[in-house]
CSV table of C-alpha atoms in Angstrom, one decimal:
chain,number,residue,atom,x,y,z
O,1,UNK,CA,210.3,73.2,61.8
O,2,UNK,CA,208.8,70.5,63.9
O,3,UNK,CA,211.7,70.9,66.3
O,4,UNK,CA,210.8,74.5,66.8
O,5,UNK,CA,207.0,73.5,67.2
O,6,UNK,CA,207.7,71.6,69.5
O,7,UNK,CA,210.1,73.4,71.8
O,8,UNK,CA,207.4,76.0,71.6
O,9,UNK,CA,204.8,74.1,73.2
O,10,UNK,CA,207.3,72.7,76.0
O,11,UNK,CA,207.6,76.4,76.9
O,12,UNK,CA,203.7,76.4,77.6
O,13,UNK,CA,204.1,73.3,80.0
O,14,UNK,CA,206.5,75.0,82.1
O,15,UNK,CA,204.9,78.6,82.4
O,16,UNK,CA,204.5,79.8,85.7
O,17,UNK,CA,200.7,80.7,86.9
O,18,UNK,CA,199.9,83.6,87.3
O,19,UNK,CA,199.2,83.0,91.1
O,20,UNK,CA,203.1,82.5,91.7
O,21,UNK,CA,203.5,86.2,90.5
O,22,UNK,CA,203.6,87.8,93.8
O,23,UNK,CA,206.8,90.0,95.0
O,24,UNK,CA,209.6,87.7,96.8
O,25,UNK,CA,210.2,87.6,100.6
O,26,UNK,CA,213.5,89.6,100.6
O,27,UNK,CA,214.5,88.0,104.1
O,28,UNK,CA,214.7,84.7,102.2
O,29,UNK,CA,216.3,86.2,99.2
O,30,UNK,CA,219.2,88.1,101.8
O,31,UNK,CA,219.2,85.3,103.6
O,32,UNK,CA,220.4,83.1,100.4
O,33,UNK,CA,223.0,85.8,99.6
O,34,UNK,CA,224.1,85.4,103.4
O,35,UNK,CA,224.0,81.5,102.7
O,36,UNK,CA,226.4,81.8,99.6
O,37,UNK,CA,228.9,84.2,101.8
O,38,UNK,CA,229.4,81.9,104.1
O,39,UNK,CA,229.6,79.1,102.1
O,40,UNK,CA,232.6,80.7,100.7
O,41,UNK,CA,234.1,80.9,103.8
O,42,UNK,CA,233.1,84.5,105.0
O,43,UNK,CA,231.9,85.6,108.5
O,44,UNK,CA,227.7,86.6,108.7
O,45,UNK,CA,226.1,88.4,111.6
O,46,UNK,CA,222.5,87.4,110.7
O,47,UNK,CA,219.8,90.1,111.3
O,48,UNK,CA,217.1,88.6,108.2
O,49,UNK,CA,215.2,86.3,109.7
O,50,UNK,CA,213.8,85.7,113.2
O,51,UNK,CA,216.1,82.1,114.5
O,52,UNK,CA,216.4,82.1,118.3
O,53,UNK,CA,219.7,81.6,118.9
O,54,UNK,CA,218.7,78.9,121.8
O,55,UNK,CA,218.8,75.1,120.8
O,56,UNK,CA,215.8,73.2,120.8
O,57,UNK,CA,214.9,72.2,123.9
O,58,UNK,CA,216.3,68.9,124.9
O,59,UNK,CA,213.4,67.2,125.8
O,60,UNK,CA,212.4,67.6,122.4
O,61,UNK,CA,215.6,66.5,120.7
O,62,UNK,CA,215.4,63.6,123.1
O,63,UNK,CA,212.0,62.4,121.6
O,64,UNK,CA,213.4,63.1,118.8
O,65,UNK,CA,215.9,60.6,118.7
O,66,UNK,CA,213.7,58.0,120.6
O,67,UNK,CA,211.6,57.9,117.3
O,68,UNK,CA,214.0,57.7,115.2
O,69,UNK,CA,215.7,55.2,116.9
O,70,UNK,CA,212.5,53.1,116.8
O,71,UNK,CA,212.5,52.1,113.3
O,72,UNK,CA,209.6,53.5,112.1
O,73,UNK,CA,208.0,57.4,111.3
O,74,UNK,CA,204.5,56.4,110.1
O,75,UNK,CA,201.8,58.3,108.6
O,76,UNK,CA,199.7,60.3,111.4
O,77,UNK,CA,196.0,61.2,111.4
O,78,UNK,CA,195.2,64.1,109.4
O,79,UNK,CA,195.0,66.4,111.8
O,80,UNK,CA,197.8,65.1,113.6
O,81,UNK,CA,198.8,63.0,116.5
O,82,UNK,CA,196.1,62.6,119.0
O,83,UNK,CA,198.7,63.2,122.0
O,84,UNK,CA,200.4,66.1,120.6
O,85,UNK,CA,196.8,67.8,120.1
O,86,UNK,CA,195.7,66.8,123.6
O,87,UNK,CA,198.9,68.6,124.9
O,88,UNK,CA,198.1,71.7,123.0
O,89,UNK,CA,195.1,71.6,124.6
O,90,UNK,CA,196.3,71.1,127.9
O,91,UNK,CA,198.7,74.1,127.3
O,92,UNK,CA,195.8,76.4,126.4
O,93,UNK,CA,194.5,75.4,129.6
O,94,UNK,CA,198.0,76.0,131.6
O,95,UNK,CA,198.8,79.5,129.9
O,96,UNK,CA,196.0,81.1,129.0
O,97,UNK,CA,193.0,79.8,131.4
O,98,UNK,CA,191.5,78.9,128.4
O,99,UNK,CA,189.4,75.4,127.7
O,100,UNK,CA,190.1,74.6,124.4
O,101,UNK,CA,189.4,71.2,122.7
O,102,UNK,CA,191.7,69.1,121.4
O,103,UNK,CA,189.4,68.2,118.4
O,104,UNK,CA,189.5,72.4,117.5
O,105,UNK,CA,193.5,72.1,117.0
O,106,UNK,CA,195.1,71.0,113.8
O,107,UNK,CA,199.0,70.2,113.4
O,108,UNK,CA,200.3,71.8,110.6
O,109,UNK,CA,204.0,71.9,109.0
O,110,UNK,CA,205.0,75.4,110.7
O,111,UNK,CA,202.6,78.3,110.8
O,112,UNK,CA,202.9,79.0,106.9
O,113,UNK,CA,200.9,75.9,106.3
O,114,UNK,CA,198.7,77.0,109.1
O,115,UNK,CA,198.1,80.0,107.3
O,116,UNK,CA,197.5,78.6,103.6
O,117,UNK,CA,194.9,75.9,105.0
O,118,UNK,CA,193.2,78.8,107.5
O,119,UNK,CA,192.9,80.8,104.0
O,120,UNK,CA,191.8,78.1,101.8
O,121,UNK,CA,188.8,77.0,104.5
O,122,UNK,CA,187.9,80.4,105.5
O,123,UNK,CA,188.3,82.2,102.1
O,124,UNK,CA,187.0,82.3,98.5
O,125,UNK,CA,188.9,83.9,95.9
O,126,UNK,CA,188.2,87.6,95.2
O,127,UNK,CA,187.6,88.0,98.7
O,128,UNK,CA,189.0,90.7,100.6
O,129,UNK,CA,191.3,90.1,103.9
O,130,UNK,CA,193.0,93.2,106.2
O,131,UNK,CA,196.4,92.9,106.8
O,132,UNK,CA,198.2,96.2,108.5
O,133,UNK,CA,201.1,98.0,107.5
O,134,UNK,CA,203.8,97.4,108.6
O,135,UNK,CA,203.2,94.2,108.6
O,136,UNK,CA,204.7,90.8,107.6
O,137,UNK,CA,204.8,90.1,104.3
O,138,UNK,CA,203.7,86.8,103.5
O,139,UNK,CA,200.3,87.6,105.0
O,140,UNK,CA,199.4,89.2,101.9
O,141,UNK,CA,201.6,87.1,99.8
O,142,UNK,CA,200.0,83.6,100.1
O,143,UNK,CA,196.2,85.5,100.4
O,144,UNK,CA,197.2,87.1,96.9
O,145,UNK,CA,198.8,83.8,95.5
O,146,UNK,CA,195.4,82.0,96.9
O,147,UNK,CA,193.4,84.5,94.4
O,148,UNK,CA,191.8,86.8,97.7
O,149,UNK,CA,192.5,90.7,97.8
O,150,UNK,CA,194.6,91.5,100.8
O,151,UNK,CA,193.7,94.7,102.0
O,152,UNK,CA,196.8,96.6,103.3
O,153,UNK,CA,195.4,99.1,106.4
O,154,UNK,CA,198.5,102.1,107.6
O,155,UNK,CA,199.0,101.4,111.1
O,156,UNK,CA,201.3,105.0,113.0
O,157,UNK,CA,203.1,104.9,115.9
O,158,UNK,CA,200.6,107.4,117.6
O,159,UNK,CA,198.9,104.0,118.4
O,160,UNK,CA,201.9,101.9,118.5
O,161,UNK,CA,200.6,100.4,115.3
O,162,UNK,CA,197.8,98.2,116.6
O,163,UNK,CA,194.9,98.3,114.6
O,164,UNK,CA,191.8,99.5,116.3
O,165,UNK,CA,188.3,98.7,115.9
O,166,UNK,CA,187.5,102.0,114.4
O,167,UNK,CA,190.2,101.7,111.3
O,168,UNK,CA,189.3,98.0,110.6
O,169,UNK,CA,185.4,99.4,110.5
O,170,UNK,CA,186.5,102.6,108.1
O,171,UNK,CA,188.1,100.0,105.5
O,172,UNK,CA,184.9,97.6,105.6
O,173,UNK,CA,182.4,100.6,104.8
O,174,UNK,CA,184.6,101.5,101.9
O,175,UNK,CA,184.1,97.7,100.4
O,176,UNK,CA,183.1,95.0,102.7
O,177,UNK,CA,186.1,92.9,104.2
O,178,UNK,CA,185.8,89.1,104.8
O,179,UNK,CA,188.3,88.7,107.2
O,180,UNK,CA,191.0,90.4,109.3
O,181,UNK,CA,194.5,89.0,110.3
O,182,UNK,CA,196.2,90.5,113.1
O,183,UNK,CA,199.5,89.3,114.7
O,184,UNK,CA,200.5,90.3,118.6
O,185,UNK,CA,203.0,90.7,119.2
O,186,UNK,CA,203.4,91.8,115.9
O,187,UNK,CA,206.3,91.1,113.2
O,188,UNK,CA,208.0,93.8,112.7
O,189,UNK,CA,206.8,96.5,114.6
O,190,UNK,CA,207.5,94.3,118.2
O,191,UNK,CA,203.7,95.5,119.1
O,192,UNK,CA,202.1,93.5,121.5
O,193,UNK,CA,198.0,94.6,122.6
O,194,UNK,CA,196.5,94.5,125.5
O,195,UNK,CA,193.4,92.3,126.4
O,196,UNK,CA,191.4,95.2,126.2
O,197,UNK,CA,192.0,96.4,122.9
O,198,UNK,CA,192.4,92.8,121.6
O,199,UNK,CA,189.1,92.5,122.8
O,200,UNK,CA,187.8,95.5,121.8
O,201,UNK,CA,189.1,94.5,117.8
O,202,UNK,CA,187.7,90.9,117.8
O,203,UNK,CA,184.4,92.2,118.6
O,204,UNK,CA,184.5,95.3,116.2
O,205,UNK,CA,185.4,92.6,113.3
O,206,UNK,CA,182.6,89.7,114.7
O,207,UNK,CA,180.0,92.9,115.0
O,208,UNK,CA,180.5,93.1,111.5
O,209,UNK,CA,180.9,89.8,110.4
O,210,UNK,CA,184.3,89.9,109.2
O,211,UNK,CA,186.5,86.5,110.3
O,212,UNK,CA,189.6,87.0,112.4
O,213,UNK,CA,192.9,85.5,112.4
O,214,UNK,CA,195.2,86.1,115.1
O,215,UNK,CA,198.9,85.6,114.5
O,216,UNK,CA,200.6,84.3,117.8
O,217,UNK,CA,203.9,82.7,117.2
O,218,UNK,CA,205.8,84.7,119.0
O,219,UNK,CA,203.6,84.8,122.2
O,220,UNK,CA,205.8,83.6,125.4
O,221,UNK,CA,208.5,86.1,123.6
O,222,UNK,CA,207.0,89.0,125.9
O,223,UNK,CA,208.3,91.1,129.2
O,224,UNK,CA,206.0,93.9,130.1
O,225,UNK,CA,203.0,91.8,130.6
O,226,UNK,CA,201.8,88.6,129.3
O,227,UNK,CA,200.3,87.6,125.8
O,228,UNK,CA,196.5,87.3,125.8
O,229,UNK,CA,195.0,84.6,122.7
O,230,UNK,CA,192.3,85.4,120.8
O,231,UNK,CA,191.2,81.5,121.9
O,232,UNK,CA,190.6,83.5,125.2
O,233,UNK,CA,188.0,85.8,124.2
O,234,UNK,CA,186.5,84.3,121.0
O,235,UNK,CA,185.0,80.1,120.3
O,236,UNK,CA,185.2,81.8,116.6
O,237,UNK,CA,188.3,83.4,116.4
O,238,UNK,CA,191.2,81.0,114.5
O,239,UNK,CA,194.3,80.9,115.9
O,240,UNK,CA,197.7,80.1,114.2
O,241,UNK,CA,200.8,79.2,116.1
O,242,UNK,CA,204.0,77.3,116.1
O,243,UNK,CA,207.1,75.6,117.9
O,244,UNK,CA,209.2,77.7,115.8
O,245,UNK,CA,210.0,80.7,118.3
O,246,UNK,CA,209.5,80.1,122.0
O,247,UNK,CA,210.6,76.8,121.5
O,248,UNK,CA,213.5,77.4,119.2
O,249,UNK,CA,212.8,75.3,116.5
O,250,UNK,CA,212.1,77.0,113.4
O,251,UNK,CA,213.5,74.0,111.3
O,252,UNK,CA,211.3,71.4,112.7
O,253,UNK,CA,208.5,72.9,110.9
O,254,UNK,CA,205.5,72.3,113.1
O,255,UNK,CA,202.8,74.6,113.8
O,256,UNK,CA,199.0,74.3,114.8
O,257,UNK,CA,195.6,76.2,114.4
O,258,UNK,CA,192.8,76.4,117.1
O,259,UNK,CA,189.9,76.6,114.9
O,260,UNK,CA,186.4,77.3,115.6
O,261,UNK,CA,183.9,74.0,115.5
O,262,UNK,CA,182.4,74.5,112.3
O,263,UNK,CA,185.8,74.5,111.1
């Protein structure tokens, strides 16, 4: 008897929250089953997840090494090393045209992180975030595991699905949104907006006072014409980004945010 009770409260301790009860990423779960084929010896064209098939630059792995070799990996500043936020910066300023502080970027551990600590200092739970459709899923995964409402808007290819100002605006008159993530170029739909309508959406969203997010890891990954930032045409705007796609190296797991001031 006191066996059972108490195998019956060891279940309690191990119970999952109900904030873990959100629908898996199936890239990750193909991507296991992949994993397992291989290991077995079998042959895998991967088409699951988004790895560059380029190397890490060798700069990069160079440093790499250097540090390693050193001796010591000590803890950074919070926010990250000072030089690696002061080259951000100075990136910004290269690519874009665009003066951004170094004390408005944050290093984060890939752009997931980015996106769970944008969330969790923009964001109160029961709030309600856009996200289109299609989309990628883990937008509305981690807002929904971080107790907001993500707030799924159809995109069509009559507008290449971009959202526009005028859709955002049509879902915050049916219940007010508190913020808006957009990614461009966009996973999976490829679509990339211009500066126009970029602009025309972050101003649609600040008119109303709904927060925006802009997704742009896989800016430098374009051909027609050339990524603009949100950093370019908003101080408020947060920004999320990472080393994992123009620089090949999705298993390094470092990202950034450029966040507004107050921020």
């Amino acid at each position: 008897m006191l066996e059972a009770t108490l195998r019956d409260r060891a279940k309690g301790l191990v119970q999952a929250s109900g904030r873990s009860d959100v629908p898996p990423f199936m890239v990750m779960d193909v991507m296991a089953a992949a994993a397992r084929i291989e290991a077995s010896g079998g042959h895998v064209i991967h088409m699951e997840v988004g790895q560059p098939s380029a190397p890490a630059p060798k700069a990069a792995i160079a440093a790499a090494h250097a540090a390693l070799e050193s001796g010591r990996l000590d803890y950074t500043s919070a926010l990250g090393l000072p030089s690696l936020r002061e080259r951000i910066a100075r990136h910004y300023r290269e690519t874009y045209r665009c003066d951004v502080s170094a004390e408005r970027i944050v290093i984060t551990t890939g752009s997931s992180g980015a996106f769970i600590l944008a969330f969790l200092a923009m964001f109160e739970p029961g709030d309600r975030v856009a996200v289109t459709v299609p989309g990628y899923p883990p937008y509305r995964h981690i807002l929904t595991a971080l107790g907001c409402e993500p707030v799924l808007i159809e995109t069509s290819s009559e507008n290449r699905h971009a959202l526009t100002g005028d859709a955002l605006l049509a879902a915050h008159r049916k219940r007010p949104l508190k913020g808006v993530l957009v990614g461009s170029p966009a996973n999976p739909t490829g679509t990339m907006m211009s500066r126009e309508a970029l602009n025309g959406l972050i101003s649609a969203a600040e008119g109303a006072g709904i927060r925006f997010i802009s997704d742009e890891i896989y800016h430098g990954l374009d051909y027609a014409f050339t990524a603009t930032s949100a950093a370019e045409l908003s101080p408020h705007a947060v920004v999320i980004n990472s080393f994992s796609k123009y620089f090949c190296m999705t298993g390094w797991r470092v990202g950034w945010m450029v966040l507004p001031q107050p921020l």
